[in-house]
Amino acid sequence: MVTHLNLDLNARVLQVFLFFNKVKGSSDSPGKITFSFVFDLKVGKGVDDMAGVEQRQNKSGGGKYFFCSGGKKKEVKKETGLGLSFTKDENFGEWYSEVVVNGEMIEYYDISGCYILRPWAISIWEIMQTFFDAEIKKMKVKNCYFPLFVSPGVLQKEKDHIEGFAPEVAWVTKSGESELEVPIAIRPTSETVMYPYYSKWIRGHRDLPLKLNQWCNVVRWEFSNPTPFIRSREFLWQEGHTAFATKEEADTEVLQILELYRCIYEEFLAIPVTKGRKSELETFAGGLYTTSVEAFIPNTGRGIQGATSHCLGQNFAKMFEINFENEKGEKGMVWQNSWAYSTRTIGVMVMVHGDDKGLVLPPKVAALQLIVIPVPYKDADTQGIFDACVATVATLSDAGIRAEADLRDNYSPGWKYSNWEMKGVPLRIEIGPRDLANNQVRAVRRDNGAKTDISRVFLVEQVKGMLDKIQQNLFDVAKQKRDACVEVLKTWEEFVTALGQKKLILAPWCDEEDVEKDVKARTKGDMGAAKSLCTPFEQPELPEGTKCFASGKPAKKWTYWGRSY
């Protein structure tokens, strides 16, 4: 149920926009029958005279609705914005589901765990893609495309790798009404798809390094609690697969790629992340070691793996016989890496920055950085205001700012404010009669609601400066919230307390796999077990004699722990 209230105090007319969703189907992929209508309530002297409008909960579970009667005034539950029924603090899961739908990021599909990515979301993905693609091309990485399907023999060639993905692999078993003689897997990742051909293409040292990347979709089927962008059965990503003559070259590239992932999160999405190395238990199946950028969601107290850059070592080279002859005529196996980030990035952005009015988009990734809204009053020069809006958009667009004007005449300015706030546009410009007379505009920031009057003479410079400030402020606020959740501790008792308080825990660890498994077993519960998130590259001092928080054995490193998505 989505309800929009819009009041024009001058006309004494209350417009009620009602959208009613009849939910049918599974909890994560509801079928929707939607109808809407608009009607006016004549209001005597103002809002306080509105009587007989009541918001009720539909007993069938279909949502909330408004109705009118001639009775005495009823109390109307306050909504949190244009159509939001839940606040971020009150019910994070429901809030997130509403925001990604009402903000026009996704639409639910009729297959559980699959979602339609709408243009508002894809535009963010394309901006990140443009940046990352240009950067990896500077590193001489070339784009390619491999088939979606994998033969069982190839998929099962690397035992540890397939065991790690086996529960998630989807299989094609029929063609029309006929059973396939041999089922075909749909790629959960592409190591086993690509590496038989690396063996074919690499013969000598002159064929190295081989650096390929593909932008594609993958399917991972078995999981519970699907969440748009965060956990879906099909998602978009890039996956890079490279081969080198030496481990040193592979190690260097792992960190170069990880730095690009940090840039995507911190410089584009305004999300603070920690660069670090995964534990042996959390290392990519079949790989030598895994590095990652880790984000944190303060509202839920959960870490989230933002992107990964793996050194695969020579394990896959051995399985797929990817050998080469060096300058001395000696035979050797290549060293390989794989690295990827996905549309999960978009979900992390929504979780970190969104508020009770909807999305909050960082200017660098917003499809629309600025919306211009005319605010004509009665007897105002409406055409003059509209012309000023169009001219403002043209000026800003010529300066490289992504701007549009909302000139729809069937919605009031107030409704438009709420609509564009829901969609997270970073900056709103309002132009009314006074602004027209003074050759100025009013700018309103989405991140903090601050209002500023700007002379049209200095419009471009002022707007660019405001967008930069919004980008930086979003990062600063997110970092302050993340840092406030970090708990540095040294004992198990402190660990259990901090975990219950939804903290991001930094603790000394002995770096033993059995101890990590024990931590998972001892913290297992309804909220999920705790695990190691990453060992940060930037290590605090570890005083001699420091003990592991979980085992009491000598500690070897500081590691982040917590629950995660």
PDB file of C-alpha atoms in Angstrom, residues 2 27-28 30 32 82-86 91-109 114-122 124 226-231 343-361 421-424:
ATOM      1  CA  VAL A   2       1.346   3.408  -0.950  1.00  0.00           C
ATOM      2  CA  SER A  27       7.101 -13.107   0.219  1.00  0.00           C
ATOM      3  CA  ASP A  28      10.047 -12.102  -1.905  1.00  0.00           C
ATOM      4  CA  PRO A  30       4.763 -10.784  -4.831  1.00  0.00           C
ATOM      5  CA  LYS A  32       0.788  -7.169  -7.733  1.00  0.00           C
ATOM      6  CA  LEU A  82       6.106   9.470  -0.339  1.00  0.00           C
ATOM      7  CA  GLY A  83       4.764   5.991   0.232  1.00  0.00           C
ATOM      8  CA  LEU A  84       7.095   4.654   2.944  1.00  0.00           C
ATOM      9  CA  SER A  85       5.303   2.737   5.667  1.00  0.00           C
ATOM     10  CA  PHE A  86       8.415   1.879   7.694  1.00  0.00           C
ATOM     11  CA  ASN A  91      12.111  -2.092  10.519  1.00  0.00           C
ATOM     12  CA  PHE A  92      15.191  -2.069   8.315  1.00  0.00           C
ATOM     13  CA  GLY A  93      14.223  -5.018   6.124  1.00  0.00           C
ATOM     14  CA  GLU A  94      10.775  -3.678   5.231  1.00  0.00           C
ATOM     15  CA  TRP A  95      12.182  -0.173   4.787  1.00  0.00           C
ATOM     16  CA  TYR A  96      14.812  -1.454   2.337  1.00  0.00           C
ATOM     17  CA  SER A  97      12.249  -3.421   0.335  1.00  0.00           C
ATOM     18  CA  GLU A  98      10.011  -0.364   0.025  1.00  0.00           C
ATOM     19  CA  VAL A  99      12.817   2.018  -0.896  1.00  0.00           C
ATOM     20  CA  VAL A 100      14.210  -0.054  -3.770  1.00  0.00           C
ATOM     21  CA  VAL A 101      10.711  -0.465  -5.246  1.00  0.00           C
ATOM     22  CA  ASN A 102       9.300   3.024  -4.605  1.00  0.00           C
ATOM     23  CA  GLY A 103      12.606   4.592  -5.614  1.00  0.00           C
ATOM     24  CA  GLU A 104      12.211   2.809  -8.977  1.00  0.00           C
ATOM     25  CA  MET A 105      15.399   0.783  -8.620  1.00  0.00           C
ATOM     26  CA  ILE A 106      13.813  -2.644  -9.051  1.00  0.00           C
ATOM     27  CA  GLU A 107      10.539  -4.386  -9.642  1.00  0.00           C
ATOM     28  CA  TYR A 108       9.719  -7.838  -8.349  1.00  0.00           C
ATOM     29  CA  TYR A 109       9.653 -10.669 -10.873  1.00  0.00           C
ATOM     30  CA  CYS A 114      15.047 -12.623  -9.498  1.00  0.00           C
ATOM     31  CA  TYR A 115      14.453  -8.906  -9.962  1.00  0.00           C
ATOM     32  CA  ILE A 116      13.924  -6.442 -12.794  1.00  0.00           C
ATOM     33  CA  LEU A 117      16.627  -3.774 -12.669  1.00  0.00           C
ATOM     34  CA  ARG A 118      14.968  -0.557 -13.761  1.00  0.00           C
ATOM     35  CA  PRO A 119      16.759   2.287 -15.602  1.00  0.00           C
ATOM     36  CA  TRP A 120      17.332   4.219 -12.356  1.00  0.00           C
ATOM     37  CA  ALA A 121      19.503   1.329 -11.098  1.00  0.00           C
ATOM     38  CA  ILE A 122      21.133   0.407 -14.407  1.00  0.00           C
ATOM     39  CA  ILE A 124      24.294   3.719 -11.633  1.00  0.00           C
ATOM     40  CA  PRO A 226      16.730 -13.357  -1.206  1.00  0.00           C
ATOM     41  CA  THR A 227      17.254  -9.593  -1.049  1.00  0.00           C
ATOM     42  CA  PRO A 228      17.320  -7.237  -4.058  1.00  0.00           C
ATOM     43  CA  PHE A 229      20.926  -6.469  -5.095  1.00  0.00           C
ATOM     44  CA  ILE A 230      22.367  -8.198  -2.007  1.00  0.00           C
ATOM     45  CA  ARG A 231      21.371 -11.840  -2.535  1.00  0.00           C
ATOM     46  CA  THR A 343      25.389  -5.097  -8.670  1.00  0.00           C
ATOM     47  CA  ARG A 344      25.589  -5.793  -4.909  1.00  0.00           C
ATOM     48  CA  THR A 345      27.371  -2.428  -4.833  1.00  0.00           C
ATOM     49  CA  ILE A 346      24.045  -0.705  -5.511  1.00  0.00           C
ATOM     50  CA  GLY A 347      22.325  -2.429  -2.594  1.00  0.00           C
ATOM     51  CA  VAL A 348      25.116  -1.430  -0.219  1.00  0.00           C
ATOM     52  CA  MET A 349      24.720   2.187  -1.345  1.00  0.00           C
ATOM     53  CA  VAL A 350      20.971   2.118  -0.652  1.00  0.00           C
ATOM     54  CA  MET A 351      21.495   0.581   2.797  1.00  0.00           C
ATOM     55  CA  VAL A 352      24.205   3.023   3.850  1.00  0.00           C
ATOM     56  CA  HIS A 353      22.792   6.331   2.560  1.00  0.00           C
ATOM     57  CA  GLY A 354      19.013   5.866   2.292  1.00  0.00           C
ATOM     58  CA  ASP A 355      16.730   7.563   4.832  1.00  0.00           C
ATOM     59  CA  ASP A 356      13.067   7.747   5.785  1.00  0.00           C
ATOM     60  CA  LYS A 357      12.273   9.795   2.668  1.00  0.00           C
ATOM     61  CA  GLY A 358      13.767   7.202   0.321  1.00  0.00           C
ATOM     62  CA  LEU A 359      16.978   6.910  -1.675  1.00  0.00           C
ATOM     63  CA  VAL A 360      19.910   9.261  -1.202  1.00  0.00           C
ATOM     64  CA  LEU A 361      22.191   9.080  -4.233  1.00  0.00           C
ATOM     65  CA  GLU A 421      13.350  12.922  -2.727  1.00  0.00           C
ATOM     66  CA  MET A 422      12.153   9.321  -2.871  1.00  0.00           C
ATOM     67  CA  LYS A 423      14.303   8.791  -5.960  1.00  0.00           C
ATOM     68  CA  GLY A 424      17.310  10.309  -4.192  1.00  0.00           C
TER      69      GLY A 424
END
